[in-house]
Amino acid sequence: MDDGALSGGEVTVEPDPACIDDTITFTVTGVVDSGGVKRENCQLVNIPAGTIEYTWLITKPDSTTVSGSGSSAGVVADQGGVYSCTFTTSANRDCAPADDMVDGTASTVDIVSVEWEQYAPDSTPLDGCPNNGGKRIFPGKLSPTDPSAGDRRKANLLAKISPVVEGCTVYFKVWDVDDPFDQNNPTMPNVNLIDNDTNGPDNRGSDPGVGQWSAVMDADGEARVTVTVSMQPRNNYRAGASVDVDALNAATQGQVDTNSPPEHVKFTDMLTVWRKLWIERDTMGAPGLTEITFSGTAGTVTMNDPVAGLSTVDLGQNLPDEFSDLNLYEEGTIRFFSCPSGSDTFSIVESTSEMYPLHDSVVILGLPGTCATGSAYLLREDDDVNVLPHYPNGGQLLINAYGDAYILPQYAGAEYQDVVDFDMHLSDWDIEYGLGTWSDDRDLSSSAEFWSCLVVGCWEAGQDWDGDPDHCFSLTVPYVARPGAEGIEKGCTDGDSGQGAIYMQGLADDAGCLYRTDEAHIVTHEIGHTCGSHDDHVPGSIMEVGAPRGENRFATESIVIFRSEVTW
């Protein structure tokens, strides 16, 4: 006796690979029953092949199963991965052979990668974010009249899928992820004002960049969608893509924040919004010679007065404005034209003021001799005429400091640089109310899409803050306290108009001070005031009064203000 056997058979699958939501059909064909032999009435009798019957079991990627009967089996691909189908075959006849099995498999397409992509060839490239990795986008205009302003806010999401099945749907989702500033700066005072946890969402303002989209795979196995981001600096995003929308929606905020995608989902790097701050720079022209000198004929010159080694010179007249600007010529020079060349110029220790009819005088370092009495003289301030013209420059400090707020300062081009009329004293009042011509040539206006400000290289502040007499005078060991000693204002800004003055002569006067600042700190400080929302001086930071050279970063209070600005 011989029951025979089942043999052969193959399973075809359609479609393979499949898109999510496709119906995968497994069909078995070619199974053969060999027939058998049995003993009947002491004779061997052939058993004809029987009818082949089938049952099937489909196992999904998550190990759940679907079962049925027949030579065709079907299942909806509702999750990504591999689907397997086992057909159990049997012959319907006497003395049936052992059942046999025929297997088939099918897989869905899957995400290989997803990444942020530059929106268009003429769009601003997405470059690396220096603060926290990933990429950055600059959504602001490139100029006030930028014809492609709307496109600056756009970035593409590009997903790549394998195997290639043109027409499959790919799903995209963008989340607001955690701001890592507090983790990157754990010892910064009051860092919790910026962010106090490790979780998103924490973007500022209205944010069109968070949401969900879908696109169809093309013949190259790619799918794209376009995302429009916020304008607020530091707002950041992470995107995910999948062919399985349920898997994508199952991703948690914690997985997104830690860049830990679930199965069949891919995440992008972080994309962070930065803003460019366009800085228009103008300068006053150089002062004329008559604005920093004064000439006359000396009266009596008294040697070793008020102490040995110093001399007091009667100027023979009253100095213009000297009574309201005491010690104007301190640290300057006086030249006696009747004295021998090489011995005719002396440094001024103090210049005094007397009420008419008494004459003003200066105290000088040295003993000029009798040639000075009755000599024509030329007084010259200590001020340096070479400090102007000068376009203010914040150097690398400016870039580094504003980087904490995800702002990149950019100097406007030379076509926006102007030389304005010289003005000896530009007071706080002049700055606040826009008096004088110092800011008349402003070319760039600030808007929500184009942040800009104006800084102008100027001469000195008002007479009460021009450093005459110098507050850190060091020409000699001070022999008396100089009456009316003044501080030096190095910059002043009107935040409402977004424009400020950098006093170049004030900076030059300050250069000899023990606790001096410098041009980069003052420029960085004053631009901080131009945003319009930052009138405060925050101790322990660049915004501290005087912008001390030892402070190279903004405080968290300032960073919060900058990041929250809509229009600079």
XYZ file of C-alpha atoms in Angstrom:
568
model
C 0.000 0.000 0.000
C 1.188 3.533 -0.803
C -0.688 6.683 0.221
C 1.317 8.749 -2.228
C 2.335 12.369 -1.562
C 1.620 15.993 -2.299
C 4.346 17.882 -4.116
C 5.121 21.119 -5.852
C 3.292 24.345 -5.435
C 4.291 27.992 -5.372
C 2.835 31.148 -3.904
C 2.537 34.345 -5.873
C 2.008 37.680 -4.126
C 0.438 40.862 -5.423
C 1.525 43.561 -4.759
C 5.006 42.981 -3.425
C 6.284 45.316 -2.130
C 3.048 46.872 -0.944
C 2.044 50.274 0.227
C 0.340 50.681 3.571
C -3.435 50.127 3.173
C -2.904 47.985 0.065
C -4.566 44.538 0.094
C -1.874 41.892 -0.188
C -3.104 38.748 -2.013
C -1.307 35.404 -1.725
C -2.251 32.754 -4.329
C -1.053 29.155 -4.315
C -0.835 27.061 -7.500
C 0.880 23.963 -8.799
C 0.266 21.542 -5.905
C 0.147 17.963 -7.276
C -1.304 14.822 -5.680
C 0.588 11.741 -6.862
C -2.318 9.395 -6.109
C -1.848 6.166 -4.190
C -2.194 2.390 -4.137
C -4.409 0.303 -1.870
C -5.159 -3.427 -1.478
C -8.688 -4.377 -2.343
C -9.911 -8.018 -2.523
C -6.300 -9.167 -2.311
C -5.377 -7.010 -5.272
C -3.490 -3.721 -5.499
C -5.699 -0.932 -6.762
C -4.551 2.536 -7.843
C -6.075 5.479 -5.990
C -6.621 8.464 -8.293
C -5.398 11.929 -7.268
C -7.831 13.746 -5.108
C -9.030 17.327 -5.067
C -6.481 19.689 -3.447
C -7.867 21.667 -0.557
C -6.206 24.589 1.212
C -6.260 26.388 4.542
C -4.032 29.381 5.172
C -2.557 31.435 7.979
C -1.211 34.977 7.476
C 1.155 36.385 10.101
C 1.443 40.188 10.296
C 4.590 42.134 11.296
C 3.319 42.430 14.878
C 2.800 38.611 15.021
C -0.996 38.771 14.966
C -2.589 36.306 12.532
C -5.433 36.039 10.052
C -6.684 32.617 8.847
C -9.014 31.189 6.203
C -9.389 28.592 3.464
C -9.018 28.477 -0.274
C -6.191 28.867 -2.725
C -6.162 32.640 -2.329
C -5.568 34.595 0.882
C -5.807 38.320 1.404
C -4.952 40.862 4.126
C -4.899 44.653 4.332
C -1.375 45.938 4.979
C -2.172 48.098 7.982
C 1.373 48.181 9.378
C 4.853 48.274 7.985
C 6.999 45.188 7.752
C 6.940 41.602 6.463
C 3.725 39.582 5.973
C 4.037 35.792 5.680
C 1.391 33.332 4.501
C 1.475 29.539 4.960
C -0.872 27.398 2.896
C -1.582 23.952 4.326
C -2.491 21.625 1.452
C -4.450 18.368 1.663
C -5.880 15.835 -0.850
C -9.554 14.946 -0.572
C -9.460 11.138 -1.259
C -9.166 7.743 0.303
C -5.902 7.007 1.969
C -4.997 10.687 1.713
C -1.294 11.552 1.908
C 0.185 13.697 4.655
C -0.615 17.371 4.496
C 2.008 19.618 2.948
C 2.814 23.305 3.379
C 3.666 26.040 0.898
C 4.907 29.453 2.108
C 4.953 32.950 0.657
C 6.037 36.363 1.983
C 5.452 39.999 1.120
C 6.793 43.238 2.549
C 5.686 46.820 2.668
C 7.797 49.731 1.571
C 9.589 51.472 4.424
C 11.217 54.779 5.219
C 14.961 54.871 4.660
C 15.564 58.479 5.715
C 13.968 61.897 6.100
C 15.833 65.186 6.115
C 15.385 68.938 5.915
C 16.119 70.338 2.477
C 16.592 73.820 1.023
C 13.262 74.950 -0.396
C 14.449 76.268 -3.757
C 17.809 76.832 -5.478
C 17.655 80.596 -4.824
C 16.516 80.194 -1.213
C 18.794 80.723 1.757
C 20.749 77.471 2.288
C 20.144 75.486 5.457
C 23.508 75.409 7.208
C 24.686 73.897 10.467
C 23.363 75.293 13.749
C 26.407 76.205 15.879
C 24.474 76.210 19.168
C 22.884 72.780 19.378
C 23.627 70.884 16.192
C 21.230 70.058 13.406
C 20.414 72.710 10.841
C 19.308 76.325 10.945
C 17.039 78.431 8.769
C 16.952 82.205 8.321
C 13.320 83.115 7.539
C 13.801 86.887 7.299
C 14.085 88.961 4.156
C 17.485 89.412 2.559
C 16.676 93.074 1.924
C 13.712 95.367 2.645
C 12.436 94.763 -0.896
C 13.248 91.054 -1.128
C 10.934 89.740 -3.911
C 11.032 86.200 -2.529
C 10.301 87.078 1.090
C 7.574 84.451 1.457
C 9.930 81.683 0.374
C 12.549 82.504 3.023
C 10.352 80.875 5.653
C 10.017 77.608 3.766
C 11.940 74.362 3.976
C 11.291 71.022 2.328
C 11.077 67.670 4.033
C 12.530 64.960 1.792
C 11.743 61.322 2.575
C 13.423 58.429 0.802
C 11.610 55.076 0.625
C 12.656 51.551 -0.324
C 11.720 49.551 -2.300
C 10.415 52.032 -4.834
C 6.674 51.792 -5.411
C 5.468 54.870 -7.198
C 2.228 56.169 -5.764
C 2.621 55.048 -2.146
C 1.567 57.648 0.435
C 4.193 58.971 2.826
C 3.153 60.747 6.015
C 5.071 63.588 7.658
C 4.732 65.160 11.082
C 6.593 68.112 12.621
C 6.934 68.615 16.363
C 8.090 71.511 18.524
C 11.055 70.034 20.385
C 12.801 70.992 23.591
C 15.080 74.023 23.705
C 18.445 72.574 24.825
C 19.835 75.937 26.005
C 19.472 75.105 29.706
C 21.220 71.751 29.248
C 24.029 73.406 27.277
C 24.445 76.231 29.843
C 23.664 74.612 33.211
C 25.640 77.133 35.304
C 24.286 80.267 33.649
C 22.415 82.399 36.232
C 18.619 82.293 35.875
C 18.835 79.932 32.901
C 15.380 78.656 33.899
C 13.972 81.907 32.517
C 14.802 80.574 29.060
C 13.835 76.941 29.584
C 13.458 74.896 32.746
C 12.916 71.352 31.514
C 13.965 68.801 28.924
C 10.624 68.662 27.151
C 8.934 70.364 24.246
C 6.827 72.058 23.167
C 8.243 75.469 24.074
C 8.310 77.552 20.885
C 7.321 81.191 21.111
C 4.511 82.914 19.226
C 2.220 81.610 16.525
C 3.883 78.639 14.855
C 2.783 77.351 11.428
C 5.697 74.923 11.348
C 4.040 72.347 13.640
C 1.577 69.986 11.944
C 1.066 66.983 9.647
C 1.283 66.539 5.897
C 1.386 63.730 3.341
C 2.799 63.224 -0.135
C 2.953 60.509 -2.783
C 6.160 58.644 -3.597
C 7.594 59.438 -7.011
C 9.413 57.138 -9.433
C 12.707 57.825 -7.653
C 11.377 56.597 -4.316
C 11.161 60.112 -2.876
C 8.378 62.210 -1.383
C 8.459 65.882 -0.412
C 6.355 68.357 1.510
C 6.985 72.044 2.234
C 6.910 73.463 5.748
C 6.609 77.163 6.645
C 8.438 77.971 9.885
C 8.014 80.629 12.565
C 9.882 83.941 12.498
C 10.918 83.737 16.170
C 14.602 83.047 16.825
C 15.321 79.747 18.620
C 11.978 78.128 17.715
C 13.011 74.624 16.739
C 11.534 71.571 15.100
C 12.038 67.896 14.489
C 10.159 66.076 11.731
C 9.256 62.438 11.350
C 8.173 60.428 8.304
C 6.609 57.013 7.810
C 4.531 55.053 5.359
C 2.485 53.988 8.402
C 0.465 56.914 9.748
C -0.444 55.004 12.911
C 3.209 54.348 13.706
C 3.984 58.013 13.098
C 1.188 59.229 15.364
C 2.255 56.795 18.061
C 5.618 58.564 18.424
C 5.759 60.328 21.790
C 7.073 63.788 22.619
C 9.808 62.133 24.657
C 10.938 60.075 21.667
C 10.979 63.222 19.538
C 12.932 65.277 22.103
C 15.561 62.538 22.450
C 15.647 61.696 18.735
C 14.603 58.082 19.364
C 12.191 57.139 16.570
C 9.933 54.092 16.914
C 10.005 51.242 14.383
C 9.089 52.189 10.813
C 9.518 55.921 11.601
C 12.520 58.093 10.795
C 13.322 61.443 12.410
C 15.224 64.459 11.065
C 17.898 66.471 12.809
C 16.658 69.502 14.696
C 15.882 72.587 12.585
C 16.317 75.882 14.451
C 15.111 79.338 13.437
C 17.727 82.124 13.427
C 17.240 85.777 12.548
C 19.662 88.112 10.862
C 19.975 91.594 12.352
C 21.088 93.992 9.650
C 23.255 96.745 11.106
C 23.428 99.965 9.142
C 26.558 101.912 10.024
C 27.102 105.613 9.437
C 29.806 107.932 10.711
C 30.359 111.606 11.380
C 33.063 113.278 9.384
C 36.336 114.316 11.017
C 36.320 117.469 13.177
C 37.852 120.633 11.801
C 41.043 121.962 13.406
C 39.271 124.989 14.930
C 36.894 122.724 16.825
C 39.596 121.227 19.049
C 42.121 124.124 19.323
C 42.249 127.615 20.762
C 44.872 130.342 20.230
C 45.888 133.525 22.022
C 48.785 135.375 23.695
C 50.028 134.285 27.082
C 50.184 136.597 30.044
C 52.375 135.752 33.013
C 53.847 132.230 33.244
C 54.650 131.259 36.866
C 57.156 128.428 37.229
C 56.964 125.782 40.013
C 53.370 126.755 40.673
C 51.249 125.275 42.208
C 53.978 122.724 43.018
C 57.543 122.094 41.929
C 57.837 120.898 38.325
C 54.529 122.459 37.234
C 53.835 125.901 35.807
C 50.707 128.066 35.716
C 50.046 129.966 32.479
C 47.753 133.002 32.385
C 45.943 132.626 29.018
C 45.282 136.353 28.721
C 41.544 135.776 28.110
C 38.588 133.567 28.930
C 38.135 130.305 27.042
C 34.873 129.884 25.109
C 32.433 127.669 27.047
C 35.192 126.822 29.544
C 33.042 127.727 32.535
C 30.433 125.131 31.508
C 33.050 122.591 30.483
C 35.695 122.757 33.177
C 39.124 121.303 32.378
C 38.343 120.990 28.699
C 42.049 121.034 27.809
C 43.286 118.690 30.519
C 45.693 116.116 29.005
C 45.921 118.319 25.948
C 48.940 120.434 24.970
C 49.999 124.062 24.731
C 52.605 125.241 22.251
C 54.508 128.500 22.801
C 55.621 129.886 19.454
C 58.326 132.075 21.009
C 60.100 129.140 22.636
C 62.797 127.081 20.881
C 61.660 124.240 18.680
C 61.711 121.015 20.650
C 61.100 122.870 23.896
C 57.939 124.671 22.927
C 55.144 122.138 23.633
C 53.943 121.091 27.115
C 51.251 118.775 28.466
C 48.333 120.364 30.292
C 47.600 119.046 33.784
C 44.627 121.288 34.493
C 42.699 124.080 32.841
C 40.775 126.429 35.113
C 37.935 128.838 34.655
C 37.597 132.299 36.139
C 34.822 134.833 36.038
C 35.425 137.879 33.807
C 37.464 140.109 34.049
C 39.898 137.533 35.462
C 41.663 135.386 32.871
C 41.519 131.624 32.555
C 44.703 129.671 33.075
C 46.236 126.255 32.513
C 48.633 124.252 34.679
C 51.300 122.551 32.609
C 53.859 119.817 33.236
C 57.339 121.363 33.034
C 59.122 124.722 33.203
C 59.051 126.561 29.844
C 61.150 129.509 30.964
C 60.732 133.204 30.252
C 60.169 132.626 26.513
C 56.584 131.597 27.283
C 55.545 134.891 28.894
C 53.882 137.057 26.242
C 54.231 134.325 23.620
C 51.546 133.438 21.107
C 50.211 129.984 21.942
C 48.026 127.244 20.553
C 45.943 125.110 22.914
C 45.023 121.681 21.638
C 42.607 119.273 23.269
C 43.759 115.776 24.092
C 41.163 114.493 21.646
C 42.336 112.483 18.648
C 41.016 113.830 15.349
C 41.837 110.517 13.703
C 39.019 108.623 15.458
C 36.606 109.916 12.821
C 35.374 109.031 10.323
C 34.816 105.505 11.640
C 32.072 102.954 11.109
C 31.389 101.203 14.453
C 32.547 97.601 14.610
C 31.522 94.974 17.159
C 34.012 92.371 15.983
C 33.640 88.691 16.832
C 32.196 89.563 20.240
C 29.077 90.876 18.516
C 28.605 87.585 16.668
C 29.255 85.418 19.709
C 27.056 87.344 22.109
C 23.963 87.496 19.912
C 24.437 83.835 19.020
C 22.982 82.939 22.440
C 19.731 84.500 21.231
C 19.989 82.761 17.828
C 20.559 86.111 16.130
C 23.292 86.649 13.530
C 24.351 90.310 13.184
C 25.102 91.319 9.610
C 26.641 94.613 8.513
C 24.653 96.211 5.730
C 26.619 96.798 2.551
C 28.776 99.806 1.728
C 25.908 101.293 -0.277
C 24.149 101.927 3.035
C 27.143 103.638 4.705
C 26.949 107.426 4.918
C 29.100 110.239 6.314
C 27.040 112.760 8.281
C 27.893 116.234 9.522
C 30.275 116.538 12.468
C 28.671 117.506 15.775
C 30.973 118.143 18.736
C 28.552 117.234 21.536
C 25.637 114.864 20.987
C 23.640 114.611 24.203
C 21.163 112.012 25.465
C 18.440 114.515 24.636
C 19.667 114.746 21.051
C 19.650 110.962 20.768
C 16.202 110.482 22.288
C 14.524 113.117 20.169
C 16.540 112.657 16.992
C 17.954 116.185 17.070
C 20.791 117.163 14.786
C 21.751 115.522 11.531
C 23.519 112.452 12.956
C 20.718 110.033 12.026
C 19.292 111.806 8.971
C 20.839 109.405 6.469
C 19.266 106.204 7.791
C 18.409 104.011 4.814
C 17.021 100.767 6.283
C 13.733 100.435 8.138
C 13.063 97.561 10.505
C 10.024 95.311 10.145
C 8.849 91.904 11.312
C 10.421 90.328 8.204
C 13.581 92.453 8.130
C 15.316 93.313 11.393
C 17.617 96.311 11.256
C 19.128 99.046 13.387
C 21.430 102.024 12.931
C 24.667 102.811 14.777
C 26.634 105.957 14.039
C 30.253 106.673 14.835
C 30.087 110.046 16.659
C 32.495 112.294 18.540
C 31.480 112.919 22.148
C 28.438 112.946 24.386
C 27.001 116.077 25.959
C 29.390 118.341 27.841
C 28.563 116.778 31.203
C 29.624 113.313 29.937
C 32.477 113.970 27.524
C 35.253 113.067 29.969
C 36.656 116.591 30.266
C 38.145 116.587 32.855
C 39.068 112.955 32.480
C 37.689 110.672 35.189
C 40.776 108.453 35.024
C 43.409 111.101 34.307
C 46.946 109.711 34.695
C 49.326 112.265 33.175
C 50.937 112.891 36.583
C 50.460 111.605 40.057
C 47.353 113.629 40.998
C 48.382 116.444 43.260
C 44.878 117.751 43.861
C 41.408 116.480 43.111
C 40.342 118.170 39.885
C 36.997 119.938 40.318
C 34.174 118.797 38.034
C 35.741 115.445 37.081
C 33.340 113.681 34.695
C 32.660 110.186 33.539
C 32.781 109.320 29.864
C 29.746 108.200 27.975
C 30.765 105.803 25.234
C 27.392 105.197 23.632
C 23.748 106.180 23.756
C 20.694 104.682 22.046
C 17.053 105.468 21.454
C 15.350 102.091 21.499
C 12.086 103.387 20.084
C 13.750 104.421 16.840
C 16.317 101.621 16.830
C 19.306 103.900 16.397
C 22.277 104.729 18.560
C 25.499 106.685 18.738
C 28.936 105.236 19.485
C 31.184 107.983 20.875
C 34.554 107.277 19.337
C 36.357 110.058 21.190
C 34.788 108.887 24.413
C 36.225 105.433 23.748
C 39.625 106.963 23.014
C 39.517 108.895 26.315
C 38.505 105.740 28.149
C 41.376 103.700 26.720
C 43.723 104.649 29.578
C 41.287 103.750 32.344
C 41.886 100.773 34.592
C 38.364 99.426 34.179
C 37.996 100.519 30.594
C 35.707 99.014 28.019
C 36.302 98.832 24.281
C 34.543 99.453 21.002
C 33.301 95.872 20.546
C 31.610 95.829 23.967
C 30.009 99.237 23.508
C 28.717 98.419 20.014
C 27.308 95.096 21.225
C 25.742 96.798 24.266
C 24.138 99.669 22.375
C 22.711 97.406 19.667
C 21.051 95.524 22.522
C 19.174 98.726 23.366
C 18.073 99.266 19.760
C 15.560 96.410 19.932
C 13.104 98.761 21.634
C 12.208 96.432 24.502
C 15.491 96.507 26.402
C 16.032 99.695 28.380
C 17.476 97.923 31.413
C 21.095 97.541 32.401
C 21.584 93.994 33.654
C 24.525 93.557 36.043
C 26.990 90.803 35.300
C 26.472 90.964 31.541
C 27.271 93.023 28.458
C 24.199 95.113 29.296
C 25.752 96.239 32.584
C 26.303 99.996 32.754
C 29.530 100.775 30.911
C 29.673 97.394 29.128
C 32.724 96.180 31.086
C 35.297 94.299 29.075
C 35.124 91.279 31.352
C 31.480 90.616 30.461
C 31.174 88.827 27.129
C 27.637 87.405 27.205
C 24.108 88.646 27.582
C 22.174 87.702 30.695
C 19.195 85.379 30.387
C 16.871 88.350 30.915
C 18.251 89.979 27.764
C 18.161 86.743 25.764
C 14.469 86.257 26.588
C 13.719 89.785 25.358
C 15.634 89.333 22.107
C 14.026 85.972 21.357
C 10.546 87.396 21.954
C 10.899 90.379 19.619
C 8.502 90.525 16.688
C 9.965 93.668 15.122
C 13.447 94.774 16.165
